[in-house]
Every structure is written in C-alpha cells, then in structure tokens.
mmCIF file of C-alpha atoms in Angstrom:
data_model
loop_
_atom_site.group_PDB
_atom_site.id
_atom_site.type_symbol
_atom_site.label_atom_id
_atom_site.label_comp_id
_atom_site.label_asym_id
_atom_site.label_seq_id
_atom_site.Cartn_x
_atom_site.Cartn_y
_atom_site.Cartn_z
ATOM 1 C CA MET K 1 28.635 -8.052 12.963
ATOM 2 C CA PRO K 2 24.838 -8.053 12.361
ATOM 3 C CA PRO K 3 23.645 -6.973 8.908
ATOM 4 C CA ARG K 4 22.727 -3.282 8.751
ATOM 5 C CA ILE K 5 19.718 -2.514 6.584
ATOM 6 C CA ALA K 6 18.480 0.922 5.493
ATOM 7 C CA VAL K 7 14.685 0.985 5.061
ATOM 8 C CA PHE K 8 13.098 3.756 2.974
ATOM 9 C CA THR K 9 9.359 4.456 3.182
ATOM 10 C CA LYS K 10 7.365 7.327 1.678
ATOM 11 C CA ASN K 11 5.854 9.116 4.659
ATOM 12 C CA LEU K 12 5.001 9.113 8.352
ATOM 13 C CA VAL K 13 1.216 9.511 7.975
ATOM 14 C CA ASN K 14 -0.013 6.576 5.875
ATOM 15 C CA PRO K 15 -0.679 3.548 8.125
ATOM 16 C CA GLY K 16 0.523 1.246 5.351
ATOM 17 C CA TYR K 17 4.032 2.652 5.651
ATOM 18 C CA GLN K 18 3.834 2.496 9.420
ATOM 19 C CA SER K 19 3.128 -1.206 8.966
ATOM 20 C CA ALA K 20 6.108 -1.550 6.614
ATOM 21 C CA ARG K 21 8.418 -0.134 9.263
ATOM 22 C CA ILE K 22 6.947 -2.483 11.876
ATOM 23 C CA GLY K 23 7.370 -5.487 9.574
ATOM 24 C CA ALA K 24 10.994 -4.584 8.914
ATOM 25 C CA ASP K 25 11.743 -4.089 12.605
ATOM 26 C CA ARG K 26 10.065 -7.330 13.692
ATOM 27 C CA THR K 27 11.857 -9.404 11.076
ATOM 28 C CA ALA K 28 15.226 -7.764 11.694
ATOM 29 C CA ALA K 29 14.894 -8.478 15.421
ATOM 30 C CA ARG K 30 14.138 -12.141 14.713
ATOM 31 C CA LEU K 31 17.099 -12.504 12.353
ATOM 32 C CA GLY K 32 19.614 -10.492 14.363
ATOM 33 C CA ALA K 33 19.854 -7.636 11.858
ATOM 34 C CA SER K 34 19.658 -3.910 12.549
ATOM 35 C CA VAL K 35 17.395 -1.463 10.715
ATOM 36 C CA THR K 36 17.632 2.296 10.221
ATOM 37 C CA HIS K 37 14.563 4.060 8.827
ATOM 38 C CA TYR K 38 14.757 6.911 6.311
ATOM 39 C CA VAL K 39 11.423 8.722 5.921
ATOM 40 C CA PRO K 40 10.669 12.191 4.512
ATOM 41 C CA GLU K 41 9.157 14.589 7.035
ATOM 42 C CA LYS K 42 6.907 15.973 4.298
ATOM 43 C CA PRO K 43 4.847 13.131 2.803
ATOM 44 C CA ASP K 44 6.245 11.707 -0.441
ATOM 45 C CA ASN K 45 8.719 14.561 -0.837
ATOM 46 C CA VAL K 46 11.187 14.005 -3.675
ATOM 47 C CA ASP K 47 13.905 16.378 -2.477
ATOM 48 C CA GLU K 48 13.847 14.913 1.019
ATOM 49 C CA GLN K 49 14.138 11.353 -0.262
ATOM 50 C CA ILE K 50 17.055 12.320 -2.491
ATOM 51 C CA ALA K 51 18.805 13.845 0.536
ATOM 52 C CA LEU K 52 18.011 10.748 2.609
ATOM 53 C CA ILE K 53 19.568 8.522 -0.054
ATOM 54 C CA GLY K 54 22.775 10.535 0.243
ATOM 55 C CA ARG K 55 22.672 10.231 4.023
ATOM 56 C CA ALA K 56 22.116 6.479 3.864
ATOM 57 C CA ILE K 57 25.045 5.983 1.500
ATOM 58 C CA ARG K 58 27.268 7.899 3.907
ATOM 59 C CA ASP K 59 26.019 5.582 6.681
ATOM 60 C CA LYS K 60 27.229 2.585 4.604
ATOM 61 C CA PRO K 61 24.475 0.009 5.182
ATOM 62 C CA ASP K 62 24.913 -3.547 3.965
ATOM 63 C CA ALA K 63 21.678 -3.364 1.952
ATOM 64 C CA VAL K 64 18.631 -1.203 1.289
ATOM 65 C CA VAL K 65 14.886 -1.885 1.352
ATOM 66 C CA PHE K 66 13.357 0.851 -0.758
ATOM 67 C CA VAL K 67 10.032 2.450 -1.699
ATOM 68 C CA PRO K 68 10.441 5.319 -4.202
ATOM 69 C CA VAL K 69 8.361 8.414 -3.440
ATOM 70 C CA HIS K 70 7.970 9.024 -7.182
ATOM 71 C CA GLU K 71 8.147 6.738 -10.195
ATOM 72 C CA THR K 72 11.008 8.626 -11.899
ATOM 73 C CA ALA K 73 11.997 11.770 -9.974
ATOM 74 C CA VAL K 74 14.453 10.003 -7.648
ATOM 75 C CA ASN K 75 16.050 7.855 -10.362
ATOM 76 C CA GLU K 76 19.373 9.695 -10.477
ATOM 77 C CA ALA K 77 19.732 9.332 -6.711
ATOM 78 C CA ILE K 78 18.833 5.622 -6.842
ATOM 79 C CA LEU K 79 21.787 5.052 -9.164
ATOM 80 C CA GLN K 80 24.053 6.054 -6.281
ATOM 81 C CA PHE K 81 23.254 2.729 -4.597
ATOM 82 C CA ASP K 82 24.714 0.935 -7.616
ATOM 83 C CA THR K 83 27.827 3.106 -7.534
ATOM 84 C CA ALA K 84 28.242 2.362 -3.828
ATOM 85 C CA LYS K 85 27.646 -1.365 -4.485
ATOM 86 C CA ILE K 86 24.775 -1.483 -1.976
ATOM 87 C CA PRO K 87 22.217 -4.171 -2.938
ATOM 88 C CA LEU K 88 18.664 -2.859 -3.211
ATOM 89 C CA PHE K 89 15.465 -4.724 -2.362
ATOM 90 C CA ASN K 90 12.419 -2.900 -3.685
ATOM 91 C CA ILE K 91 8.903 -3.041 -2.185
ATOM 92 C CA VAL K 92 5.420 -1.603 -2.909
ATOM 93 C CA SER K 93 6.199 0.370 -6.126
ATOM 94 C CA LYS K 94 8.794 -0.732 -8.658
ATOM 95 C CA THR K 95 11.873 1.389 -9.149
ATOM 96 C CA THR K 96 12.525 2.442 -12.742
ATOM 97 C CA ALA K 97 16.278 2.994 -12.533
ATOM 98 C CA GLY K 98 19.280 1.105 -11.267
ATOM 99 C CA GLN K 99 19.634 -2.499 -10.263
ATOM 100 C CA ARG K 100 17.568 -4.356 -7.712
ATOM 101 C CA VAL K 101 17.996 -7.817 -6.299
ATOM 102 C CA CYS K 102 14.281 -8.447 -5.810
ATOM 103 C CA PHE K 103 10.905 -6.693 -5.975
ATOM 104 C CA ILE K 104 8.255 -7.656 -3.413
ATOM 105 C CA GLY K 105 4.775 -6.310 -4.047
ATOM 106 C CA SER K 106 1.244 -7.004 -5.215
ATOM 107 C CA ASP K 107 -0.563 -6.973 -8.537
ATOM 108 C CA ASP K 108 -2.296 -3.619 -8.101
ATOM 109 C CA ARG K 109 -4.405 -3.995 -11.205
ATOM 110 C CA ALA K 110 -5.735 -7.302 -9.854
ATOM 111 C CA LEU K 111 -6.386 -5.677 -6.466
ATOM 112 C CA GLY K 112 -8.411 -2.968 -8.186
ATOM 113 C CA ARG K 113 -10.331 -5.452 -10.322
ATOM 114 C CA ASP K 114 -11.179 -7.771 -7.449
ATOM 115 C CA ILE K 115 -12.314 -5.181 -4.900
ATOM 116 C CA ALA K 116 -14.383 -3.392 -7.571
ATOM 117 C CA ARG K 117 -16.018 -6.670 -8.591
ATOM 118 C CA TYR K 118 -16.853 -7.406 -4.960
ATOM 119 C CA LEU K 119 -18.528 -3.999 -4.615
ATOM 120 C CA PHE K 120 -20.417 -4.160 -7.910
ATOM 121 C CA GLU K 121 -21.784 -7.605 -7.072
ATOM 122 C CA LYS K 122 -23.088 -6.198 -3.785
ATOM 123 C CA LEU K 123 -24.807 -3.474 -5.842
ATOM 124 C CA ALA K 124 -26.374 -6.170 -8.054
ATOM 125 C CA GLY K 125 -24.549 -4.594 -10.986
ATOM 126 C CA ARG K 126 -26.303 -1.225 -10.874
ATOM 127 C CA GLY K 127 -25.732 2.145 -9.219
ATOM 128 C CA ASP K 128 -23.875 5.441 -9.165
ATOM 129 C CA ILE K 129 -20.448 5.335 -7.535
ATOM 130 C CA VAL K 130 -17.660 7.700 -6.572
ATOM 131 C CA ILE K 131 -14.033 6.667 -7.108
ATOM 132 C CA ILE K 132 -11.353 7.979 -4.748
ATOM 133 C CA GLU K 133 -8.004 7.938 -6.550
ATOM 134 C CA GLY K 134 -4.631 7.722 -4.826
ATOM 135 C CA ALA K 135 -1.391 9.642 -5.247
ATOM 136 C CA SER K 136 -0.964 11.181 -8.682
ATOM 137 C CA ALA K 137 2.709 10.166 -8.852
ATOM 138 C CA SER K 138 2.181 6.592 -7.650
ATOM 139 C CA PRO K 139 2.120 3.642 -10.062
ATOM 140 C CA THR K 140 0.062 1.678 -7.522
ATOM 141 C CA SER K 141 -2.694 4.289 -7.815
ATOM 142 C CA ARG K 142 -2.524 4.216 -11.605
ATOM 143 C CA ASP K 143 -2.698 0.420 -11.744
ATOM 144 C CA ARG K 144 -5.548 0.188 -9.239
ATOM 145 C CA LEU K 145 -7.519 2.703 -11.286
ATOM 146 C CA ILE K 146 -6.917 0.593 -14.404
ATOM 147 C CA GLY K 147 -8.239 -2.391 -12.441
ATOM 148 C CA PHE K 148 -11.331 -0.407 -11.467
ATOM 149 C CA GLN K 149 -11.870 0.466 -15.125
ATOM 150 C CA ASP K 150 -11.430 -3.174 -16.180
ATOM 151 C CA THR K 151 -14.266 -4.173 -13.879
ATOM 152 C CA LEU K 152 -16.445 -1.181 -14.781
ATOM 153 C CA ALA K 153 -16.362 -2.452 -18.363
ATOM 154 C CA GLU K 154 -17.949 -5.690 -17.129
ATOM 155 C CA TYR K 155 -20.783 -3.878 -15.320
ATOM 156 C CA PRO K 156 -22.456 -1.364 -17.667
ATOM 157 C CA GLY K 157 -25.121 -0.661 -15.041
ATOM 158 C CA VAL K 158 -22.528 0.874 -12.708
ATOM 159 C CA LYS K 159 -21.902 4.545 -13.474
ATOM 160 C CA VAL K 160 -19.128 6.781 -12.118
ATOM 161 C CA ARG K 161 -20.724 9.950 -10.755
ATOM 162 C CA ALA K 162 -17.349 11.488 -9.847
ATOM 163 C CA SER K 163 -13.685 10.634 -9.426
ATOM 164 C CA LEU K 164 -11.895 12.505 -6.637
ATOM 165 C CA ARG K 165 -8.167 12.729 -5.907
ATOM 166 C CA GLY K 166 -7.332 11.750 -2.331
ATOM 167 C CA GLU K 167 -3.533 11.377 -2.712
ATOM 168 C CA TYR K 168 -3.662 8.224 -0.525
ATOM 169 C CA LEU K 169 -4.151 10.451 2.557
ATOM 170 C CA ARG K 170 -7.113 10.539 4.920
ATOM 171 C CA ASP K 171 -7.406 14.284 5.362
ATOM 172 C CA VAL K 172 -6.908 15.036 1.671
ATOM 173 C CA ALA K 173 -9.731 12.621 0.828
ATOM 174 C CA ARG K 174 -11.935 14.182 3.498
ATOM 175 C CA GLN K 175 -11.387 17.653 2.080
ATOM 176 C CA ALA K 176 -11.918 16.463 -1.505
ATOM 177 C CA TRP K 177 -15.222 14.893 -0.527
ATOM 178 C CA LEU K 178 -16.440 17.979 1.305
ATOM 179 C CA ALA K 179 -15.520 20.194 -1.650
ATOM 180 C CA ALA K 180 -17.633 18.057 -4.003
ATOM 181 C CA ALA K 181 -20.378 17.048 -1.554
ATOM 182 C CA ASP K 182 -23.204 18.912 -3.293
ATOM 183 C CA LYS K 183 -22.632 16.838 -6.441
ATOM 184 C CA LEU K 184 -22.472 13.532 -4.573
ATOM 185 C CA LYS K 185 -25.901 13.353 -2.969
ATOM 186 C CA GLY K 186 -27.675 10.048 -3.483
ATOM 187 C CA ILE K 187 -24.622 8.080 -4.570
ATOM 188 C CA ASP K 188 -24.845 4.324 -4.121
ATOM 189 C CA ALA K 189 -21.265 3.378 -3.219
ATOM 190 C CA VAL K 190 -17.663 4.532 -2.816
ATOM 191 C CA LEU K 191 -14.717 2.734 -4.426
ATOM 192 C CA SER K 192 -11.470 3.917 -2.835
ATOM 193 C CA ALA K 193 -7.916 3.097 -3.921
ATOM 194 C CA ASN K 194 -6.892 2.710 -0.281
ATOM 195 C CA ASP K 195 -8.439 2.410 3.165
ATOM 196 C CA HIS K 196 -6.916 5.621 4.482
ATOM 197 C CA MET K 197 -8.892 7.644 1.938
ATOM 198 C CA ALA K 198 -12.066 5.643 2.601
ATOM 199 C CA LEU K 199 -11.726 6.623 6.251
ATOM 200 C CA GLY K 200 -11.415 10.243 5.136
ATOM 201 C CA VAL K 201 -14.720 9.919 3.276
ATOM 202 C CA ILE K 202 -16.315 8.457 6.406
ATOM 203 C CA ASP K 203 -14.925 11.405 8.386
ATOM 204 C CA ALA K 204 -16.411 13.845 5.877
ATOM 205 C CA MET K 205 -19.839 12.244 5.779
ATOM 206 C CA THR K 206 -20.229 11.681 9.502
ATOM 207 C CA GLY K 207 -18.849 15.158 10.172
ATOM 208 C CA VAL K 208 -21.802 16.733 8.361
ATOM 209 C CA GLY K 209 -24.334 14.439 9.970
ATOM 210 C CA VAL K 210 -24.847 11.738 7.338
ATOM 211 C CA ALA K 211 -26.451 8.923 9.305
ATOM 212 C CA ARG K 212 -26.512 6.195 6.662
ATOM 213 C CA LEU K 213 -23.235 5.650 4.840
ATOM 214 C CA PRO K 214 -23.167 4.153 1.338
ATOM 215 C CA PRO K 215 -21.353 0.839 0.830
ATOM 216 C CA MET K 216 -17.640 1.607 0.790
ATOM 217 C CA VAL K 217 -14.552 -0.454 -0.043
ATOM 218 C CA GLY K 218 -10.819 0.217 0.119
ATOM 219 C CA ILE K 219 -7.443 -1.462 -0.183
ATOM 220 C CA ASN K 220 -4.784 -2.193 2.480
ATOM 221 C CA ALA K 221 -6.597 -3.941 5.373
ATOM 222 C CA ILE K 222 -5.322 -1.360 7.866
ATOM 223 C CA PRO K 223 -6.515 -1.862 11.467
ATOM 224 C CA ASP K 224 -8.846 1.158 11.407
ATOM 225 C CA ALA K 225 -10.538 -0.194 8.280
ATOM 226 C CA ILE K 226 -11.053 -3.571 9.928
ATOM 227 C CA THR K 227 -12.716 -1.747 12.832
ATOM 228 C CA GLU K 228 -15.019 0.049 10.382
ATOM 229 C CA ILE K 229 -15.900 -3.226 8.646
ATOM 230 C CA GLU K 230 -16.788 -4.826 11.981
ATOM 231 C CA ALA K 231 -18.931 -1.778 12.809
ATOM 232 C CA GLY K 232 -20.697 -1.926 9.431
ATOM 233 C CA ARG K 233 -19.387 1.424 8.171
ATOM 234 C CA MET K 234 -17.160 -0.153 5.511
ATOM 235 C CA LEU K 235 -18.089 -3.092 3.347
ATOM 236 C CA ALA K 236 -14.692 -4.613 2.573
ATOM 237 C CA THR K 237 -11.009 -4.097 1.876
ATOM 238 C CA ALA K 238 -8.405 -5.887 -0.236
ATOM 239 C CA ASN K 239 -5.185 -6.908 1.458
ATOM 240 C CA PHE K 240 -2.330 -4.876 0.024
ATOM 241 C CA ASP K 241 0.201 -5.656 2.760
ATOM 242 C CA PRO K 242 3.305 -3.436 3.088
ATOM 243 C CA MET K 243 4.097 -5.076 6.432
ATOM 244 C CA ALA K 244 4.412 -8.464 4.752
ATOM 245 C CA MET K 245 6.365 -6.936 1.867
ATOM 246 C CA SER K 246 8.934 -5.320 4.138
ATOM 247 C CA ALA K 247 9.197 -8.422 6.313
ATOM 248 C CA ILE K 248 9.880 -10.565 3.255
ATOM 249 C CA ALA K 249 12.339 -7.965 1.937
ATOM 250 C CA VAL K 250 14.335 -7.894 5.174
ATOM 251 C CA GLU K 251 14.517 -11.681 5.282
ATOM 252 C CA ALA K 252 15.483 -11.776 1.606
ATOM 253 C CA THR K 253 18.189 -9.202 2.344
ATOM 254 C CA VAL K 254 19.677 -11.239 5.179
ATOM 255 C CA ARG K 255 19.595 -14.415 3.097
ATOM 256 C CA HIS K 256 21.171 -12.619 0.127
ATOM 257 C CA LEU K 257 23.986 -11.319 2.324
ATOM 258 C CA ARG K 258 24.597 -14.910 3.431
ATOM 259 C CA GLY K 259 25.049 -15.877 -0.216
ATOM 260 C CA GLU K 260 21.650 -17.424 -0.950
ATOM 261 C CA SER K 261 20.105 -16.925 -4.388
ATOM 262 C CA MET K 262 16.994 -14.751 -4.597
ATOM 263 C CA PRO K 263 14.045 -14.616 -6.993
ATOM 264 C CA GLY K 264 13.805 -11.420 -8.986
ATOM 265 C CA GLU K 265 10.185 -10.853 -7.994
ATOM 266 C CA ILE K 266 7.702 -11.984 -5.338
ATOM 267 C CA ILE K 267 4.048 -11.018 -5.885
ATOM 268 C CA LEU K 268 1.661 -11.493 -2.962
ATOM 269 C CA PRO K 269 -1.859 -12.860 -3.613
ATOM 270 C CA VAL K 270 -5.064 -10.803 -3.417
ATOM 271 C CA GLN K 271 -7.388 -11.441 -0.478
ATOM 272 C CA ILE K 272 -10.728 -9.735 0.189
ATOM 273 C CA ILE K 273 -11.578 -9.029 3.836
ATOM 274 C CA ASP K 274 -15.211 -8.394 4.771
ATOM 275 C CA ALA K 275 -17.531 -8.951 7.734
ATOM 276 C CA GLY K 276 -17.297 -12.699 7.248
ATOM 277 C CA ASN K 277 -13.548 -13.006 7.822
ATOM 278 C CA CYS K 278 -12.394 -9.716 9.349
ATOM 279 C CA ALA K 279 -12.146 -11.065 12.913
ATOM 280 C CA ALA K 280 -8.856 -12.747 11.996
ATOM 281 C CA TRP K 281 -7.504 -9.343 10.917
ATOM 282 C CA ASN K 282 -8.703 -7.379 13.926
ATOM 283 C CA LYS K 283 -5.252 -7.033 15.467
ATOM 284 C CA PRO K 284 -2.666 -4.257 15.635
ATOM 285 C CA TYR K 285 0.248 -4.616 13.240
ATOM 286 C CA GLU K 286 2.496 -5.701 16.088
ATOM 287 C CA ALA K 287 0.274 -8.752 16.665
ATOM 288 C CA ARG K 288 -0.481 -9.760 13.090
ATOM 289 C CA PRO K 289 1.375 -12.833 11.818
ATOM 290 C CA LEU K 290 4.283 -12.298 9.451
ATOM 291 C CA PRO K 291 4.950 -14.425 6.373
ATOM 292 C CA VAL K 292 7.044 -17.572 6.687
ATOM 293 C CA TRP K 293 9.829 -17.570 4.105
ATOM 294 C CA ALA K 294 9.298 -21.177 3.014
ATOM 295 C CA ASP K 295 5.581 -20.528 2.508
ATOM 296 C CA VAL K 296 6.276 -17.381 0.470
ATOM 297 C CA ILE K 297 8.639 -19.229 -1.842
ATOM 298 C CA ALA K 298 6.257 -22.188 -2.181
ATOM 299 C CA ALA K 299 3.244 -19.960 -2.924
ATOM 300 C CA ALA K 300 5.206 -18.108 -5.577
ATOM 301 C CA ASN K 301 6.264 -21.422 -7.157
ATOM 302 C CA LEU K 302 9.909 -20.393 -6.821
#
C-alpha cells in the first residue's frame, strides 16, 4: 500500500504555501505516495489547525509534514502525533514541542542579512527605508527582522523611516502602507520580509498613482515577484523555497518509512535573484525543478 502522508500548511492565500502543497504533490506522485492536505480556512488560525490535527490523527496517516501556524499555541495538539506514533517531518518554522524526525528549512536570519545587504549596496550605503515585517507569531519573521538589523548595524547611513506590519499577506501590507502613506513620502527603498507583502506595497503605490517606485526587495522568489523583477518594479528577492522544503520532506518521509536513516536537519542555502538571473526562475511552480535527494544530502555535507 502506498505511503499516506498528511501535509499541514498555514493558509490558502500565501503563494509560498501554495508552492509547498505543489512540491509535496509532485514528489508524492513521483514516489508513489499519497498526500492529504490540511489547511485552515482562516489564515494561520490556531483553533482550526488544532482541529485539523485531530482530524488527521483519526485519518491515520503513515507520517506528517508539518508547518505550525504559531510557535507555541499548537504545542499540546502536536504532542498527539507522538502519542499516535506518527512520525513528523517539520518544514518552514521549527516546532517547539514533541518529536520530529527532521526539520527542513532555511536560515532566516541569513536570508534577512543577505537581502538587506544587497539593497543597501544598491543604495550606496545611504538612504531612508521602510521595513515591512511579517506575521507577528512567526519565528521566520522574527529571525528575518534580526537579520535586517544585523545588516543595518553595518550601514549607519541607512535609516529606518518606518516599520510596518504586513503579516506576510499582500492585502494587509497594502492597507498598512496606505494607512501610513503620508509619513512615507520621499523614502528611498522598501525592505520586505516576503515577496507577497512587497507586492502589496506595489499595489498601494500604483493604486494612488505613484509612477516611480522606490527600489524594493523581498524574500521567497514567488512567480509574481519574478515578474515584477523582470518588469523593473522590484529589485530582487531571496529564495526562501517552501516548495523545495516540502518536496524534500516528502522524499525524506518515504525514505524514513522504508527504514533509511535521516539527518535531523536540512538547511537550504540562500540565493539572491535579481534582473541578472531571474529568467531561470520565471516559471510557474509546476514547472520549476525540484531538488534531487542526493544533491541535497551532498550540499548539506550529510
């Protein structure tokens, strides 16, 4: 009987989690596994994810690929996987309770440092910027902000005019920008903790007739951001890749169920995508290449 894998993502609106579901489905199809997705209807909703955990346990999957919607609020529910003896493979944000076989993610602090450094170099080390922060309950947002601050310390000529909360969502970022727009006139650049929010800022500015957008960077390399980079409306993005993470997690799950040993952690490298290399990324998620297991293990020196 093919392995049955339950895949938990945080919401239906963030393209990064759409990509995670696509990566899981593509890899499961290649390996002969089956995937069931468990996603809150309301973005990042704790109560819904807790209920979905209960539903998944009743469905008795062979393993779970899991993104927590909150760093601690679903911990008691996560422990139910241990009680049910269902192995858990964790992606994107680390769980803080229970056992996991493997975590697959990125170094979010390094992502924040590197994309900020890229932007500040383009500004020649001087200018007023606006930071768009991600979800308040997300450790990835916290760590990216720390990375931004690391790099700000290296560039005393770069000043933060404002820091807005976009909750990792396009429309929330758009509304946050519009609410603060009077204070943001003449800013030199926008540093966003993900692409989805950067697109929301573009929506806000173009919606009120701003003809010349400031240099803007994000994180995730989502297809819409690549389009904006090619069009010159975004400067760059850093590749935080939930599709690759989920693909690796599903393959790790299948291999684990076959009895293979697994590393406890796989951290994907940082890559900056700008106008010089974005053509290779200008593909829908369904057409982007997925990681090769042997290459992942070799790159991680495992």
